[in-house]
Amino acid sequence: MSRLEILGATNINEFHCLSVGYGGEDIMKEDCSQASGSSSLSGEIVMKSSGFDCHNAMMTRDFAKAVKANEFPEISIRFIGLKENPSRKNVLFGKVEITLAGEARIYTVSCVVKEESEKSKHLKGTRTFYFSDFGLQPPQKLFGAVKVKDAVSVDFHLKLKKL
């Protein structure tokens, strides 16, 4: 199953939020070059902004509020031509455009792709993002005594299957 996990920290402890209810029905396109034998992946996944469980009701609610889930109900991740690195088999490099809270940002990303069967692949990677990149304030509690740090790490695991 495809999933996205957000790992972060406060000034007191760490937290992680896991995507829930994401069916992974989005389409990724693989283009193969006959001449070079290389391929590239592109496509977009769209998730609900409120579709994350932080394993703590207060943190889940605060996370949804921080990413403005009521105002911007979707988070989109668009992969822009992930290409194989000729020197590292099964490693893809490229650009990804994240749209969160109405703001779009482009980042470079590296991920590993594994052939699971003749009809499926598994794409996984990690990238650090900042709330401030999207004009967002990290959540705070108890009059600022507990503060979420600006940086969060996003782990993605996408199951890809051939149609």
Short mmCIF file of N, CA and C in Angstrom, two decimals:
data_model
loop_
_atom_site.label_atom_id
_atom_site.label_comp_id
_atom_site.label_asym_id
_atom_site.label_seq_id
_atom_site.Cartn_x
_atom_site.Cartn_y
_atom_site.Cartn_z
N MET A 1 0.84 -1.18 0.00
CA MET A 1 0.00 0.00 0.00
C MET A 1 0.89 1.25 0.00
N SER A 2 0.49 2.25 -0.74
CA SER A 2 1.20 3.52 -0.79
C SER A 2 0.96 4.28 0.51
N ARG A 3 2.01 4.98 0.96
CA ARG A 3 1.83 5.80 2.17
C ARG A 3 2.85 6.92 2.19
N LEU A 4 2.50 7.94 2.96
CA LEU A 4 3.36 9.09 3.18
C LEU A 4 3.46 9.26 4.69
N GLU A 5 4.67 9.45 5.20
CA GLU A 5 4.85 9.63 6.63
C GLU A 5 5.63 10.92 6.87
N ILE A 6 5.14 11.72 7.79
CA ILE A 6 5.78 12.98 8.13
C ILE A 6 6.41 12.83 9.51
N LEU A 7 7.71 13.08 9.58
CA LEU A 7 8.46 12.96 10.83
C LEU A 7 8.93 14.35 11.24
N GLY A 8 8.63 14.70 12.47
CA GLY A 8 9.03 16.02 12.94
C GLY A 8 9.39 15.99 14.41
N ALA A 9 9.67 17.15 14.95
CA ALA A 9 10.06 17.24 16.35
C ALA A 9 9.55 18.54 16.95
N THR A 10 9.33 18.48 18.24
CA THR A 10 9.02 19.67 19.02
C THR A 10 10.25 19.95 19.88
N ASN A 11 10.19 20.99 20.66
CA ASN A 11 11.29 21.25 21.59
C ASN A 11 11.28 20.25 22.75
N ILE A 12 10.28 19.36 22.79
CA ILE A 12 10.18 18.38 23.87
C ILE A 12 10.34 16.93 23.37
N ASN A 13 9.73 16.59 22.24
CA ASN A 13 9.82 15.22 21.75
C ASN A 13 9.64 15.17 20.23
N GLU A 14 9.59 13.96 19.69
CA GLU A 14 9.40 13.76 18.26
C GLU A 14 7.98 13.30 17.98
N PHE A 15 7.56 13.43 16.74
CA PHE A 15 6.23 12.95 16.34
C PHE A 15 6.30 12.43 14.92
N HIS A 16 5.30 11.63 14.55
CA HIS A 16 5.16 11.23 13.16
C HIS A 16 3.68 11.13 12.83
N CYS A 17 3.39 11.54 11.62
CA CYS A 17 2.02 11.53 11.12
C CYS A 17 1.99 10.65 9.88
N LEU A 18 1.05 9.74 9.82
CA LEU A 18 0.96 8.78 8.73
C LEU A 18 -0.28 9.07 7.89
N SER A 19 -0.12 9.01 6.58
CA SER A 19 -1.28 9.21 5.70
C SER A 19 -2.27 8.07 5.92
N VAL A 20 -3.53 8.42 5.99
CA VAL A 20 -4.60 7.43 6.12
C VAL A 20 -5.63 7.70 5.03
N GLY A 21 -6.21 6.66 4.55
CA GLY A 21 -7.26 6.82 3.55
C GLY A 21 -6.76 7.15 2.17
N TYR A 22 -5.43 7.07 1.95
CA TYR A 22 -4.91 7.30 0.61
C TYR A 22 -4.89 5.97 -0.12
N GLY A 23 -5.69 5.87 -1.17
CA GLY A 23 -5.82 4.61 -1.89
C GLY A 23 -4.75 4.37 -2.93
N GLY A 24 -3.95 5.38 -3.23
CA GLY A 24 -2.89 5.21 -4.21
C GLY A 24 -3.40 4.98 -5.61
N GLU A 25 -4.50 5.59 -5.97
CA GLU A 25 -5.09 5.37 -7.28
C GLU A 25 -4.60 6.35 -8.34
N ASP A 26 -3.67 7.20 -7.99
CA ASP A 26 -3.15 8.17 -8.94
C ASP A 26 -2.28 7.46 -9.98
N ILE A 27 -2.07 8.12 -11.12
CA ILE A 27 -1.34 7.49 -12.23
C ILE A 27 0.03 8.12 -12.40
N MET A 28 1.03 7.25 -12.45
CA MET A 28 2.40 7.66 -12.76
C MET A 28 2.69 7.12 -14.16
N LYS A 29 3.43 7.89 -14.94
CA LYS A 29 3.74 7.50 -16.31
C LYS A 29 5.23 7.22 -16.42
N GLU A 30 5.59 6.09 -17.02
CA GLU A 30 6.99 5.75 -17.24
C GLU A 30 7.29 5.84 -18.73
N ASP A 31 8.27 6.67 -19.07
CA ASP A 31 8.72 6.79 -20.46
C ASP A 31 10.07 6.10 -20.58
N CYS A 32 10.16 5.19 -21.55
CA CYS A 32 11.41 4.46 -21.76
C CYS A 32 12.03 4.89 -23.08
N SER A 33 13.34 5.16 -23.04
CA SER A 33 14.08 5.54 -24.24
C SER A 33 14.72 4.29 -24.83
N GLN A 34 14.35 3.97 -26.05
CA GLN A 34 14.91 2.80 -26.72
C GLN A 34 16.40 2.99 -26.96
N ALA A 35 16.82 4.19 -27.31
CA ALA A 35 18.22 4.46 -27.65
C ALA A 35 19.14 4.28 -26.45
N SER A 36 18.77 4.88 -25.31
CA SER A 36 19.66 4.83 -24.14
C SER A 36 19.31 3.72 -23.17
N GLY A 37 18.10 3.17 -23.30
CA GLY A 37 17.66 2.14 -22.36
C GLY A 37 17.26 2.70 -21.01
N SER A 38 17.23 4.02 -20.88
CA SER A 38 16.86 4.64 -19.61
C SER A 38 15.37 4.97 -19.60
N SER A 39 14.85 5.21 -18.41
CA SER A 39 13.44 5.55 -18.29
C SER A 39 13.29 6.73 -17.34
N SER A 40 12.13 7.35 -17.41
CA SER A 40 11.81 8.43 -16.48
C SER A 40 10.36 8.26 -16.02
N LEU A 41 10.10 8.71 -14.81
CA LEU A 41 8.76 8.65 -14.23
C LEU A 41 8.23 10.05 -14.04
N SER A 42 6.94 10.22 -14.30
CA SER A 42 6.29 11.49 -14.02
C SER A 42 4.86 11.18 -13.61
N GLY A 43 4.23 12.13 -12.96
CA GLY A 43 2.85 11.94 -12.52
C GLY A 43 2.58 12.77 -11.29
N GLU A 44 1.37 12.66 -10.79
CA GLU A 44 0.95 13.47 -9.64
C GLU A 44 0.12 12.62 -8.70
N ILE A 45 0.37 12.80 -7.40
CA ILE A 45 -0.50 12.19 -6.41
C ILE A 45 -1.17 13.31 -5.63
N VAL A 46 -2.41 13.08 -5.28
CA VAL A 46 -3.20 14.08 -4.55
C VAL A 46 -3.75 13.41 -3.30
N MET A 47 -3.52 14.05 -2.16
CA MET A 47 -3.95 13.52 -0.88
C MET A 47 -4.79 14.56 -0.15
N LYS A 48 -5.60 14.09 0.77
CA LYS A 48 -6.38 15.00 1.61
C LYS A 48 -5.47 15.63 2.66
N SER A 49 -5.57 16.93 2.81
CA SER A 49 -4.77 17.64 3.83
C SER A 49 -5.11 17.15 5.23
N SER A 50 -6.35 16.74 5.42
CA SER A 50 -6.78 16.26 6.73
C SER A 50 -6.57 14.75 6.86
N GLY A 51 -5.93 14.13 5.88
CA GLY A 51 -5.77 12.68 5.85
C GLY A 51 -4.52 12.17 6.53
N PHE A 52 -4.10 12.78 7.64
CA PHE A 52 -2.92 12.33 8.37
C PHE A 52 -3.28 12.05 9.82
N ASP A 53 -2.78 10.94 10.33
CA ASP A 53 -2.99 10.57 11.71
C ASP A 53 -1.66 10.67 12.43
N CYS A 54 -1.59 11.56 13.42
CA CYS A 54 -0.35 11.78 14.16
C CYS A 54 -0.31 10.97 15.45
N HIS A 55 -1.22 10.01 15.60
CA HIS A 55 -1.26 9.08 16.74
C HIS A 55 -1.47 9.80 18.07
N ASN A 56 -2.05 10.98 17.98
CA ASN A 56 -2.39 11.78 19.15
C ASN A 56 -3.44 12.76 18.63
N ALA A 57 -4.64 12.71 19.20
CA ALA A 57 -5.75 13.51 18.68
C ALA A 57 -5.41 15.00 18.62
N MET A 58 -4.76 15.53 19.65
CA MET A 58 -4.43 16.95 19.67
C MET A 58 -3.42 17.29 18.57
N MET A 59 -2.40 16.44 18.41
CA MET A 59 -1.38 16.69 17.38
C MET A 59 -1.98 16.56 15.98
N THR A 60 -2.86 15.58 15.78
CA THR A 60 -3.53 15.42 14.48
C THR A 60 -4.33 16.67 14.15
N ARG A 61 -5.09 17.17 15.12
CA ARG A 61 -5.89 18.38 14.91
C ARG A 61 -4.99 19.59 14.66
N ASP A 62 -3.91 19.73 15.42
CA ASP A 62 -2.99 20.85 15.25
C ASP A 62 -2.28 20.80 13.90
N PHE A 63 -1.93 19.60 13.45
CA PHE A 63 -1.27 19.45 12.16
C PHE A 63 -2.23 19.88 11.04
N ALA A 64 -3.48 19.41 11.10
CA ALA A 64 -4.47 19.79 10.08
C ALA A 64 -4.69 21.31 10.07
N LYS A 65 -4.72 21.90 11.26
CA LYS A 65 -4.88 23.36 11.35
C LYS A 65 -3.66 24.07 10.77
N ALA A 66 -2.46 23.56 11.07
CA ALA A 66 -1.22 24.19 10.60
C ALA A 66 -1.12 24.19 9.08
N VAL A 67 -1.61 23.12 8.43
CA VAL A 67 -1.54 23.05 6.96
C VAL A 67 -2.81 23.60 6.30
N LYS A 68 -3.66 24.24 7.12
CA LYS A 68 -4.88 24.89 6.64
C LYS A 68 -5.78 23.93 5.86
N ALA A 69 -6.01 22.75 6.44
CA ALA A 69 -6.78 21.70 5.78
C ALA A 69 -8.21 22.13 5.44
N ASN A 70 -8.83 22.97 6.26
CA ASN A 70 -10.20 23.42 5.96
C ASN A 70 -10.23 24.32 4.74
N GLU A 71 -9.24 25.18 4.61
CA GLU A 71 -9.18 26.12 3.49
C GLU A 71 -8.61 25.48 2.22
N PHE A 72 -7.63 24.58 2.37
CA PHE A 72 -6.97 23.91 1.25
C PHE A 72 -7.02 22.41 1.49
N PRO A 73 -8.11 21.76 1.05
CA PRO A 73 -8.34 20.35 1.40
C PRO A 73 -7.40 19.33 0.74
N GLU A 74 -6.57 19.75 -0.21
CA GLU A 74 -5.70 18.79 -0.88
C GLU A 74 -4.23 19.20 -0.86
N ILE A 75 -3.39 18.20 -0.81
CA ILE A 75 -1.95 18.35 -0.96
C ILE A 75 -1.59 17.60 -2.23
N SER A 76 -0.89 18.24 -3.15
CA SER A 76 -0.50 17.53 -4.37
C SER A 76 1.01 17.43 -4.44
N ILE A 77 1.45 16.31 -4.97
CA ILE A 77 2.87 16.05 -5.16
C ILE A 77 3.03 15.63 -6.62
N ARG A 78 3.68 16.49 -7.39
CA ARG A 78 3.86 16.22 -8.82
C ARG A 78 5.32 15.88 -9.08
N PHE A 79 5.53 14.67 -9.57
CA PHE A 79 6.88 14.23 -9.93
C PHE A 79 7.16 14.69 -11.36
N ILE A 80 8.27 15.37 -11.53
CA ILE A 80 8.62 15.96 -12.82
C ILE A 80 9.84 15.23 -13.38
N GLY A 81 9.60 14.27 -14.23
CA GLY A 81 10.69 13.58 -14.92
C GLY A 81 11.78 12.99 -14.05
N LEU A 82 11.41 12.10 -13.12
CA LEU A 82 12.43 11.39 -12.35
C LEU A 82 13.19 10.48 -13.31
N LYS A 83 14.50 10.63 -13.36
CA LYS A 83 15.31 9.85 -14.31
C LYS A 83 16.32 8.99 -13.57
N GLU A 84 16.63 7.87 -14.19
CA GLU A 84 17.65 6.99 -13.62
C GLU A 84 19.01 7.64 -13.66
N ASN A 85 19.77 7.40 -12.63
CA ASN A 85 21.15 7.86 -12.59
C ASN A 85 21.99 6.76 -13.23
N PRO A 86 22.69 7.05 -14.34
CA PRO A 86 23.44 6.01 -15.03
C PRO A 86 24.47 5.30 -14.15
N SER A 87 25.01 5.99 -13.14
CA SER A 87 26.03 5.38 -12.30
C SER A 87 25.44 4.61 -11.11
N ARG A 88 24.14 4.79 -10.85
CA ARG A 88 23.51 4.10 -9.70
C ARG A 88 22.20 3.47 -10.14
N LYS A 89 22.24 2.18 -10.38
CA LYS A 89 21.06 1.44 -10.82
C LYS A 89 19.96 1.54 -9.77
N ASN A 90 18.74 1.66 -10.20
CA ASN A 90 17.55 1.73 -9.35
C ASN A 90 17.42 3.00 -8.52
N VAL A 91 18.23 4.02 -8.80
CA VAL A 91 18.11 5.30 -8.11
C VAL A 91 17.63 6.34 -9.12
N LEU A 92 16.56 7.03 -8.77
CA LEU A 92 16.01 8.06 -9.64
C LEU A 92 16.26 9.43 -9.03
N PHE A 93 16.54 10.41 -9.88
CA PHE A 93 16.74 11.80 -9.47
C PHE A 93 15.82 12.67 -10.30
N GLY A 94 15.38 13.77 -9.75
CA GLY A 94 14.56 14.68 -10.53
C GLY A 94 13.96 15.76 -9.66
N LYS A 95 12.89 16.31 -10.14
CA LYS A 95 12.20 17.41 -9.46
C LYS A 95 10.83 16.93 -9.00
N VAL A 96 10.39 17.54 -7.92
CA VAL A 96 9.05 17.30 -7.40
C VAL A 96 8.45 18.65 -7.05
N GLU A 97 7.19 18.84 -7.41
CA GLU A 97 6.49 20.07 -7.06
C GLU A 97 5.45 19.73 -6.00
N ILE A 98 5.58 20.36 -4.85
CA ILE A 98 4.65 20.16 -3.74
C ILE A 98 3.73 21.38 -3.68
N THR A 99 2.42 21.12 -3.63
CA THR A 99 1.46 22.21 -3.43
C THR A 99 0.76 21.95 -2.10
N LEU A 100 0.96 22.88 -1.18
CA LEU A 100 0.44 22.76 0.18
C LEU A 100 -0.07 24.13 0.59
N ALA A 101 -1.27 24.18 1.12
CA ALA A 101 -1.87 25.44 1.59
C ALA A 101 -1.85 26.52 0.51
N GLY A 102 -2.07 26.10 -0.74
CA GLY A 102 -2.15 27.04 -1.85
C GLY A 102 -0.82 27.52 -2.38
N GLU A 103 0.28 27.05 -1.82
CA GLU A 103 1.62 27.45 -2.26
C GLU A 103 2.31 26.27 -2.93
N ALA A 104 2.91 26.49 -4.10
CA ALA A 104 3.64 25.44 -4.81
C ALA A 104 5.13 25.73 -4.74
N ARG A 105 5.91 24.70 -4.44
CA ARG A 105 7.37 24.80 -4.38
C ARG A 105 7.97 23.61 -5.11
N ILE A 106 9.09 23.84 -5.79
CA ILE A 106 9.79 22.77 -6.51
C ILE A 106 11.07 22.42 -5.77
N TYR A 107 11.31 21.13 -5.60
CA TYR A 107 12.48 20.62 -4.91
C TYR A 107 13.14 19.53 -5.76
N THR A 108 14.41 19.31 -5.53
CA THR A 108 15.06 18.14 -6.12
C THR A 108 14.82 16.98 -5.16
N VAL A 109 14.75 15.79 -5.74
CA VAL A 109 14.48 14.61 -4.93
C VAL A 109 15.23 13.42 -5.51
N SER A 110 15.57 12.51 -4.64
CA SER A 110 16.23 11.27 -5.02
C SER A 110 15.41 10.15 -4.41
N CYS A 111 15.21 9.07 -5.15
CA CYS A 111 14.44 7.96 -4.61
C CYS A 111 14.94 6.65 -5.21
N VAL A 112 14.56 5.59 -4.55
CA VAL A 112 14.94 4.24 -4.99
C VAL A 112 13.71 3.59 -5.58
N VAL A 113 13.89 2.93 -6.70
CA VAL A 113 12.79 2.18 -7.30
C VAL A 113 13.19 0.72 -7.37
N LYS A 114 12.30 -0.14 -6.88
CA LYS A 114 12.55 -1.58 -6.89
C LYS A 114 11.45 -2.27 -7.69
N GLU A 115 11.86 -3.18 -8.51
CA GLU A 115 10.92 -4.01 -9.27
C GLU A 115 10.43 -5.08 -8.30
N GLU A 116 9.14 -5.07 -7.98
CA GLU A 116 8.61 -6.08 -7.06
C GLU A 116 8.12 -7.31 -7.79
N SER A 117 7.59 -7.06 -8.98
CA SER A 117 7.13 -8.15 -9.83
C SER A 117 7.11 -7.61 -11.26
N GLU A 118 6.68 -8.43 -12.17
CA GLU A 118 6.62 -8.00 -13.57
C GLU A 118 5.64 -6.84 -13.74
N LYS A 119 4.67 -6.74 -12.84
CA LYS A 119 3.63 -5.73 -12.99
C LYS A 119 3.65 -4.65 -11.91
N SER A 120 4.63 -4.68 -11.01
CA SER A 120 4.62 -3.64 -9.97
C SER A 120 6.03 -3.22 -9.56
N LYS A 121 6.11 -1.97 -9.11
CA LYS A 121 7.35 -1.38 -8.61
C LYS A 121 7.05 -0.65 -7.31
N HIS A 122 8.10 -0.41 -6.55
CA HIS A 122 7.98 0.31 -5.29
C HIS A 122 8.94 1.48 -5.35
N LEU A 123 8.41 2.68 -5.19
CA LEU A 123 9.21 3.91 -5.23
C LEU A 123 9.27 4.47 -3.81
N LYS A 124 10.49 4.66 -3.28
CA LYS A 124 10.58 5.20 -1.92
C LYS A 124 11.70 6.22 -1.83
N GLY A 125 11.47 7.18 -0.95
CA GLY A 125 12.46 8.23 -0.75
C GLY A 125 12.11 9.08 0.45
N THR A 126 12.99 10.02 0.74
CA THR A 126 12.83 10.93 1.87
C THR A 126 13.27 12.32 1.44
N ARG A 127 12.57 13.33 1.91
CA ARG A 127 12.95 14.71 1.62
C ARG A 127 12.54 15.58 2.80
N THR A 128 13.40 16.52 3.17
CA THR A 128 13.09 17.46 4.24
C THR A 128 12.45 18.70 3.65
N PHE A 129 11.39 19.17 4.31
CA PHE A 129 10.67 20.37 3.92
C PHE A 129 10.54 21.26 5.15
N TYR A 130 10.13 22.48 4.93
CA TYR A 130 9.95 23.43 6.03
C TYR A 130 8.54 24.01 5.94
N PHE A 131 7.87 24.12 7.09
CA PHE A 131 6.57 24.78 7.13
C PHE A 131 6.68 26.16 6.49
N SER A 132 7.76 26.88 6.82
CA SER A 132 7.94 28.26 6.33
C SER A 132 8.07 28.34 4.81
N ASP A 133 8.49 27.25 4.15
CA ASP A 133 8.54 27.23 2.68
C ASP A 133 7.18 27.55 2.08
N PHE A 134 6.13 27.19 2.80
CA PHE A 134 4.76 27.34 2.30
C PHE A 134 4.01 28.45 3.03
N GLY A 135 4.76 29.32 3.70
CA GLY A 135 4.14 30.43 4.42
C GLY A 135 3.34 29.98 5.62
N LEU A 136 3.68 28.83 6.19
CA LEU A 136 2.94 28.28 7.32
C LEU A 136 3.74 28.43 8.61
N GLN A 137 3.02 28.53 9.71
CA GLN A 137 3.64 28.58 11.03
C GLN A 137 3.53 27.19 11.66
N PRO A 138 4.64 26.64 12.15
CA PRO A 138 4.56 25.36 12.85
C PRO A 138 3.65 25.49 14.07
N PRO A 139 2.93 24.43 14.42
CA PRO A 139 2.03 24.51 15.59
C PRO A 139 2.77 24.81 16.89
N GLN A 140 2.05 25.47 17.81
CA GLN A 140 2.56 25.75 19.16
C GLN A 140 1.45 25.41 20.15
N LYS A 141 1.84 25.06 21.36
CA LYS A 141 0.88 24.75 22.42
C LYS A 141 1.34 25.39 23.72
N LEU A 142 0.42 25.47 24.65
CA LEU A 142 0.69 25.99 25.99
C LEU A 142 1.39 27.34 25.94
N PHE A 143 0.78 28.26 25.19
CA PHE A 143 1.28 29.63 25.07
C PHE A 143 2.72 29.67 24.57
N GLY A 144 3.06 28.75 23.66
CA GLY A 144 4.38 28.73 23.06
C GLY A 144 5.41 27.91 23.81
N ALA A 145 5.01 27.26 24.90
CA ALA A 145 5.96 26.44 25.66
C ALA A 145 6.36 25.18 24.87
N VAL A 146 5.43 24.67 24.06
CA VAL A 146 5.72 23.51 23.20
C VAL A 146 5.65 24.00 21.76
N LYS A 147 6.77 23.91 21.05
CA LYS A 147 6.84 24.40 19.67
C LYS A 147 7.30 23.29 18.74
N VAL A 148 6.60 23.16 17.62
CA VAL A 148 7.03 22.24 16.58
C VAL A 148 8.13 22.93 15.77
N LYS A 149 9.19 22.20 15.49
CA LYS A 149 10.29 22.76 14.70
C LYS A 149 9.85 22.93 13.26
N ASP A 150 10.43 23.90 12.58
CA ASP A 150 10.06 24.25 11.21
C ASP A 150 10.29 23.10 10.23
N ALA A 151 11.38 22.35 10.39
CA ALA A 151 11.75 21.29 9.45
C ALA A 151 10.99 20.00 9.76
N VAL A 152 10.47 19.37 8.72
CA VAL A 152 9.87 18.03 8.82
C VAL A 152 10.44 17.17 7.70
N SER A 153 10.57 15.91 7.98
CA SER A 153 11.06 14.95 6.99
C SER A 153 9.86 14.18 6.46
N VAL A 154 9.77 14.04 5.15
CA VAL A 154 8.66 13.31 4.55
C VAL A 154 9.22 12.04 3.89
N ASP A 155 8.75 10.88 4.37
CA ASP A 155 9.10 9.59 3.77
C ASP A 155 7.94 9.18 2.89
N PHE A 156 8.25 8.84 1.64
CA PHE A 156 7.18 8.37 0.76
C PHE A 156 7.47 6.96 0.28
N HIS A 157 6.42 6.17 0.24
CA HIS A 157 6.46 4.79 -0.24
C HIS A 157 5.29 4.65 -1.20
N LEU A 158 5.58 4.57 -2.47
CA LEU A 158 4.52 4.49 -3.48
C LEU A 158 4.59 3.16 -4.19
N LYS A 159 3.48 2.45 -4.18
CA LYS A 159 3.37 1.19 -4.92
C LYS A 159 2.87 1.54 -6.30
N LEU A 160 3.64 1.18 -7.30
CA LEU A 160 3.29 1.45 -8.69
C LEU A 160 2.99 0.14 -9.39
N LYS A 161 1.90 0.10 -10.13
CA LYS A 161 1.61 -1.10 -10.88
C LYS A 161 1.32 -0.76 -12.33
N LYS A 162 1.71 -1.67 -13.20
CA LYS A 162 1.50 -1.46 -14.64
C LYS A 162 0.04 -1.70 -14.96
N LEU A 163 -0.48 -0.84 -15.83
CA LEU A 163 -1.87 -0.98 -16.25
C LEU A 163 -1.95 -1.80 -17.51
#
